[in-house]
Short mmCIF file of C-alpha atoms in Angstrom, two decimals:
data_model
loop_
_atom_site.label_atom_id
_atom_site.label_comp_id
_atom_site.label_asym_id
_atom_site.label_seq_id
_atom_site.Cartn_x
_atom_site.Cartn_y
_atom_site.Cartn_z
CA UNK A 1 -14.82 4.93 67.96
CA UNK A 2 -18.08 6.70 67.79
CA UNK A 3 -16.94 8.62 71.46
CA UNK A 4 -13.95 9.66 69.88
CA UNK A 5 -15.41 11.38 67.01
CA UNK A 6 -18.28 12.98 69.31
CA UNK A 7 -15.25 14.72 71.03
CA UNK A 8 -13.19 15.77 68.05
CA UNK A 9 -16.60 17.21 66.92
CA UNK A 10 -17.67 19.06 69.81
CA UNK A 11 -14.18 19.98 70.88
CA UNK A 12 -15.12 21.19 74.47
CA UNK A 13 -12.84 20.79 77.94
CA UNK A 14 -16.05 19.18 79.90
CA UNK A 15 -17.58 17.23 77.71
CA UNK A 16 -14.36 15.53 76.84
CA UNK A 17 -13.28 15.05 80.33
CA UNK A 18 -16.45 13.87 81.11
CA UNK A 19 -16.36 11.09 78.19
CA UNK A 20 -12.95 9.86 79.06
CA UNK A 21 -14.70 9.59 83.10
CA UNK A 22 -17.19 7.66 81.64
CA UNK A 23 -14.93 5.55 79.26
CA UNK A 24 -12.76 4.79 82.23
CA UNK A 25 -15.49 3.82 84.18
CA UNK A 26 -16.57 1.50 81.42
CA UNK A 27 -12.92 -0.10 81.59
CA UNK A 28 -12.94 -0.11 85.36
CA UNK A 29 -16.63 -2.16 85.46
CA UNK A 30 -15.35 -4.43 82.74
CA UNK A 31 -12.06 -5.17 83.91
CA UNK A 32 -13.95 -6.12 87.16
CA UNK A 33 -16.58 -8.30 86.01
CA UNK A 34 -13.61 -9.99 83.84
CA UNK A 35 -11.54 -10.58 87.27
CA UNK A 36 -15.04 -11.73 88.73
CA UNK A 37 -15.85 -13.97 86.08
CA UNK A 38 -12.45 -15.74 86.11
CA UNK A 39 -13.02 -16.35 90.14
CA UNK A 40 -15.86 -18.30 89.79
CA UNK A 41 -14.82 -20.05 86.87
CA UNK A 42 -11.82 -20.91 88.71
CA UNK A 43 -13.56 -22.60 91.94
CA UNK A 44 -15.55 -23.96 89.47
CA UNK A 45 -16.10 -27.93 90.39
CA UNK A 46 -15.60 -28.91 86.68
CA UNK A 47 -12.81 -28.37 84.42
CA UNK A 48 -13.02 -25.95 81.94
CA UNK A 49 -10.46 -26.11 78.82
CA UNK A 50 -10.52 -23.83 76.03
CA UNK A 51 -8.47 -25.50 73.09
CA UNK A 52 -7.41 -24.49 69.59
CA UNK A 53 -7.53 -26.35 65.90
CA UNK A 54 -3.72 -26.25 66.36
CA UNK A 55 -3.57 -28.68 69.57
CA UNK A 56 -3.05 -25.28 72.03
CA UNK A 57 -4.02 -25.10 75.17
CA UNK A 58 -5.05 -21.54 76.07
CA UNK A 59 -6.95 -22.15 79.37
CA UNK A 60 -7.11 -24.50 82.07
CA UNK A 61 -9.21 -23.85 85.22
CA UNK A 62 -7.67 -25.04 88.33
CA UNK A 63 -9.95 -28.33 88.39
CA UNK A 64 -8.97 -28.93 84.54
CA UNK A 65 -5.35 -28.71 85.67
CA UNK A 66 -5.81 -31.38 87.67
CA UNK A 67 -7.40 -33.58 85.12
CA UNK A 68 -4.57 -32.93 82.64
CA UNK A 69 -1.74 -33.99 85.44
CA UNK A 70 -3.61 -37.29 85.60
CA UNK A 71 -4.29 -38.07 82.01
CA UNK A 72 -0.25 -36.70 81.21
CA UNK A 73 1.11 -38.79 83.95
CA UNK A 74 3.01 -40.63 81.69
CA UNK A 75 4.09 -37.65 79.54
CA UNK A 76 6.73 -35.19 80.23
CA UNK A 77 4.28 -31.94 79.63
CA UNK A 78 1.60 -31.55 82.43
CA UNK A 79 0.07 -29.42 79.92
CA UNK A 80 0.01 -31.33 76.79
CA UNK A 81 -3.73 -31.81 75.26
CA UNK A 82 -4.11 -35.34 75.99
CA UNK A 83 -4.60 -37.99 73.18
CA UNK A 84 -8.51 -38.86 74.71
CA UNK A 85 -9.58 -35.10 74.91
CA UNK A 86 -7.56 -34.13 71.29
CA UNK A 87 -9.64 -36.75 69.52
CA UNK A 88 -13.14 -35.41 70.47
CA UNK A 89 -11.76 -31.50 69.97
CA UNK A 90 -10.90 -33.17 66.12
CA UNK A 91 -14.15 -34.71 65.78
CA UNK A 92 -15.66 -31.45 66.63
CA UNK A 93 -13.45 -29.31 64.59
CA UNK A 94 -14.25 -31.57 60.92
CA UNK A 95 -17.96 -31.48 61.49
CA UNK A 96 -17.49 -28.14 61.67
CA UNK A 97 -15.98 -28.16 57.64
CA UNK A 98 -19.20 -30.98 56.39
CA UNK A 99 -22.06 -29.19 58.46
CA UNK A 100 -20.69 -25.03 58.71
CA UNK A 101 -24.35 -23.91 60.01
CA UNK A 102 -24.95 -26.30 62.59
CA UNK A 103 -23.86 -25.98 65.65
CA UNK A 104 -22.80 -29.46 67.69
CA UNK A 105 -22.88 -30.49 71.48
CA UNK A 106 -20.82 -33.72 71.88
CA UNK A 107 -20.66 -35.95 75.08
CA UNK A 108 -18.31 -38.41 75.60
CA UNK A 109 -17.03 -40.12 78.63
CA UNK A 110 -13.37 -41.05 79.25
CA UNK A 111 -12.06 -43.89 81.99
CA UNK A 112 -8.86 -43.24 83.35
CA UNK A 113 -6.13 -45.99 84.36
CA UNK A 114 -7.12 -45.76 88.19
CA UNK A 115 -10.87 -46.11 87.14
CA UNK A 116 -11.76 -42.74 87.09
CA UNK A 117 -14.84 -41.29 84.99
CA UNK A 118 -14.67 -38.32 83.09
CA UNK A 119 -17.73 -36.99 81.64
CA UNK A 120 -16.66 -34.47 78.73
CA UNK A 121 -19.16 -32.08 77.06
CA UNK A 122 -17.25 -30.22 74.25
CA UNK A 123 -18.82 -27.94 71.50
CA UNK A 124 -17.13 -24.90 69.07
CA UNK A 125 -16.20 -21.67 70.51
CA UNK A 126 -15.17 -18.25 68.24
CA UNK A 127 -13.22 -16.07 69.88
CA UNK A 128 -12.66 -12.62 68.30
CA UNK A 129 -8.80 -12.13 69.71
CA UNK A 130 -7.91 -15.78 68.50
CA UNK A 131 -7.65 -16.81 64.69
CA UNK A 132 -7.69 -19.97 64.87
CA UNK A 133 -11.46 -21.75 65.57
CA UNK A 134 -11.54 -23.04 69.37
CA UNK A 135 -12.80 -25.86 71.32
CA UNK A 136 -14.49 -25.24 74.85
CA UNK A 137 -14.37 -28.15 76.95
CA UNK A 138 -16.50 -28.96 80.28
CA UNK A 139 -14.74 -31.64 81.93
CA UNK A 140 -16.78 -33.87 85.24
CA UNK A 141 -14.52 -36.09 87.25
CA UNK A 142 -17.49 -38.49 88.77
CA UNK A 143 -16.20 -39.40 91.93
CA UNK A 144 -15.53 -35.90 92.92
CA UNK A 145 -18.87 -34.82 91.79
CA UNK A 146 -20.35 -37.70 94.41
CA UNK A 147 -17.55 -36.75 96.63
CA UNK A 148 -18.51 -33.32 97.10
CA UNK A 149 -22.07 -34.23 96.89
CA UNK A 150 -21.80 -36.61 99.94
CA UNK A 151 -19.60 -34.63 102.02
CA UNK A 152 -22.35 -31.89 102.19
CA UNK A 153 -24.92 -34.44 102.75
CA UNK A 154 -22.79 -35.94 105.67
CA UNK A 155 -22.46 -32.37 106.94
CA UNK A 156 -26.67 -31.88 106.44
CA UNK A 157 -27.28 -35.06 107.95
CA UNK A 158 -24.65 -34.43 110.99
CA UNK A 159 -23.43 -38.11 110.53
CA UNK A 160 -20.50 -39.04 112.85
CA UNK A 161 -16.64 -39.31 111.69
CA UNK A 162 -17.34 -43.74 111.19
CA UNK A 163 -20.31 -42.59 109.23
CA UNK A 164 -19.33 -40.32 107.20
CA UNK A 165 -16.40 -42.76 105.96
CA UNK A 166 -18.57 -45.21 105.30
CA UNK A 167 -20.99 -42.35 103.48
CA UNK A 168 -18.62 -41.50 101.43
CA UNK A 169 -17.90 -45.03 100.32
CA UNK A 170 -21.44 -45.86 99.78
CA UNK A 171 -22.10 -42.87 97.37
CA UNK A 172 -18.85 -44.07 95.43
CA UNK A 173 -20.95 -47.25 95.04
CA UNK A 174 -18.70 -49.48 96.86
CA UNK A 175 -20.85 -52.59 98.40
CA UNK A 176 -21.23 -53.34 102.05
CA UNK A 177 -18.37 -55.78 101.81
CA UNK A 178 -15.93 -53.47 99.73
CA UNK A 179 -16.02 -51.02 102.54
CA UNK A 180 -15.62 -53.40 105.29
CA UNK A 181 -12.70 -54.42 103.61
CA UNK A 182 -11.94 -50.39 102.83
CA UNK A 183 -12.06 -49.37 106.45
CA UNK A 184 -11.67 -52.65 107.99
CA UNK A 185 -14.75 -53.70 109.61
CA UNK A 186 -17.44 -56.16 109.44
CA UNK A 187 -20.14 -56.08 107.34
CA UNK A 188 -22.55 -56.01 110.07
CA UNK A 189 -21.31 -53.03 111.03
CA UNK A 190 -21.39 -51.48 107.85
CA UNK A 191 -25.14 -52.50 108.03
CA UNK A 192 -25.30 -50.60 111.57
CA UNK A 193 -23.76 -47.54 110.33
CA UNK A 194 -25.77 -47.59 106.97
CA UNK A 195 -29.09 -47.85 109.54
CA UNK A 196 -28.01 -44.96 111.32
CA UNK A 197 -27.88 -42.92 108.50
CA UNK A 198 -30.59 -43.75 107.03
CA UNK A 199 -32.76 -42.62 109.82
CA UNK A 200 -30.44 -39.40 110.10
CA UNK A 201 -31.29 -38.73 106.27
CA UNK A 202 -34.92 -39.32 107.49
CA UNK A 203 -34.71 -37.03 110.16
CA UNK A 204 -33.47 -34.22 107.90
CA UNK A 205 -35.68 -34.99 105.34
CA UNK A 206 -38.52 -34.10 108.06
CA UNK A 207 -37.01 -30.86 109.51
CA UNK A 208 -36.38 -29.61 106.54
CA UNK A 209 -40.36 -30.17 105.29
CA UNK A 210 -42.07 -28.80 108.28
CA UNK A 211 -39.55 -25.34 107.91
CA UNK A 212 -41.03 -25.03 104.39
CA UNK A 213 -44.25 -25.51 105.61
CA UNK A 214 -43.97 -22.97 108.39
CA UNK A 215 -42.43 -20.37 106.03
#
C-alpha cells in the first residue's frame, strides 16, 4: 500500500517501473521460498496436520496422509479427522476460551490397532487467511522413527543383508527369540549376528573418533 501511494505521488515512468521490478521480484522470492518451504515440509519424516475449530482438515503432509489412512481404515473418508486426534485438537481449542493469554503445548500419545505408537504434539495456530482458530499438529509414528534411524545405522555400520534384518528387529525392540521366530532362525544365531554388529558399531565408533581428532 505504502508503494502504491509513493508512485501515485511521484508519478514518474522509471521510478514506477522500477517499483513494480522490485514488487515482482518480491512476489517471485516469496512465491519461491513458499514452494521451498512446502518441499521440505513434505519429505518431512513426521506428519504435519493443520486443523480447524470446525473439524476441517486443511493440510496433510505426505507422512500425515499416511497416518490418517491407518487411523480411517475403518471409515469411508481417508481424510476424515480421526476421533483420537479430534479430541486433543478440542482439548486444545476450550483451554483456549478459560486461559486466552496462555499459550499451550500438549503431548499425547495414541496406540493404533496393529500396535503402532503415535507421538502427537499439538498446540494453537492463527492464521490470517483462515477465520476460524486452527490446530497444528506434529504427528511421530515410532517405529518409523527407529526404522529410519536403524536403516542409516545399518548403512554406517556396513552390516550385511542377515544383519541388517535382524538390526532392524532389534531397534523395534523385538527379543532374541521374537526375531528368531521373525526371520526363522535360532536364537544362537541371532546371538552371532547381534556379536557381529556389535563389534561393527565398535569399529565405526573408532573411525569416526580418530577423523575428528585428525581434523
Amino acid at each position: 500500500m505504502q508503494t502504491t501511494k509513493i508512485n501515485n505521488l511521484f508519478n514518474t515512468s522509471e521510478i514506477k517501473k522500477s517499483k513494480i521490478q522490485a514488487t515482482n521480484y518480491s512476489f517471485a522470492k516469496t512465491t519461491e521460498q513458499s514452494a521451498l518451504l512446502e518441499e521440505i515440509v513434505e519429505d518431512l519424516i513426521d506428519g504435519i496436520l493443520i486443523v480447524t475449530d470446525q473439524r476441517e482438515l486443511i493440510y496433510a503432509n505426505d507422512s500425515a496422509r499416511r497416518v490418517l489412512c491407518k487411523l480411517n481404515q475403518a471409515r469411508t473418508r481417508a481424510n476424515l479427522v480421526p476421533r483420537e486426534i479430534w479430541n486433543i485438537c478440542q482439548f486444545l481449542i476450550q483451554s483456549r476460551s478459560f486461559f486466552p493469554n496462555q499459550r499451550w503445548l500438549l503431548e499425547s500419545r495414541i496406540f493404533t490397532e496393529d500396535s503402532t505408537v503415535l507421538n502427537i504434539r499439538a498446540q494453537l495456530l492463527n492464521i490470517e487467511a483462515i477465520e476460524n482458530p486452527c490446530v497444528l499438529l506434529t504427528v511421530e509414528d515410532r517405529y518409523q522413527t527407529i526404522k529410519n534411524i536403524a536403516v542409516e545405522e545399518a548403512q554406517d555400520y556396513k552390516l550385511t543383508r542377515r544383519e541388517k534384518e535382524v538390526w532392524l528387529l532389534h531397534r523395534g525392540h523385538y527379543t532374541y527369540k521374537q526375531i528368531a521366530s521373525e526371520l526363522c532362525i535360532t536364537p544362537n544365531t541371532v546371538k552371532k549376528h547381534m556379536k557381529s554388529i556389535h563389534a561393527k558399531q565398535k569399529d565405526n565408533f573408532v573411525s569416526k573418533h580418530e577423523a575428528m581428532i585428525e581434523e
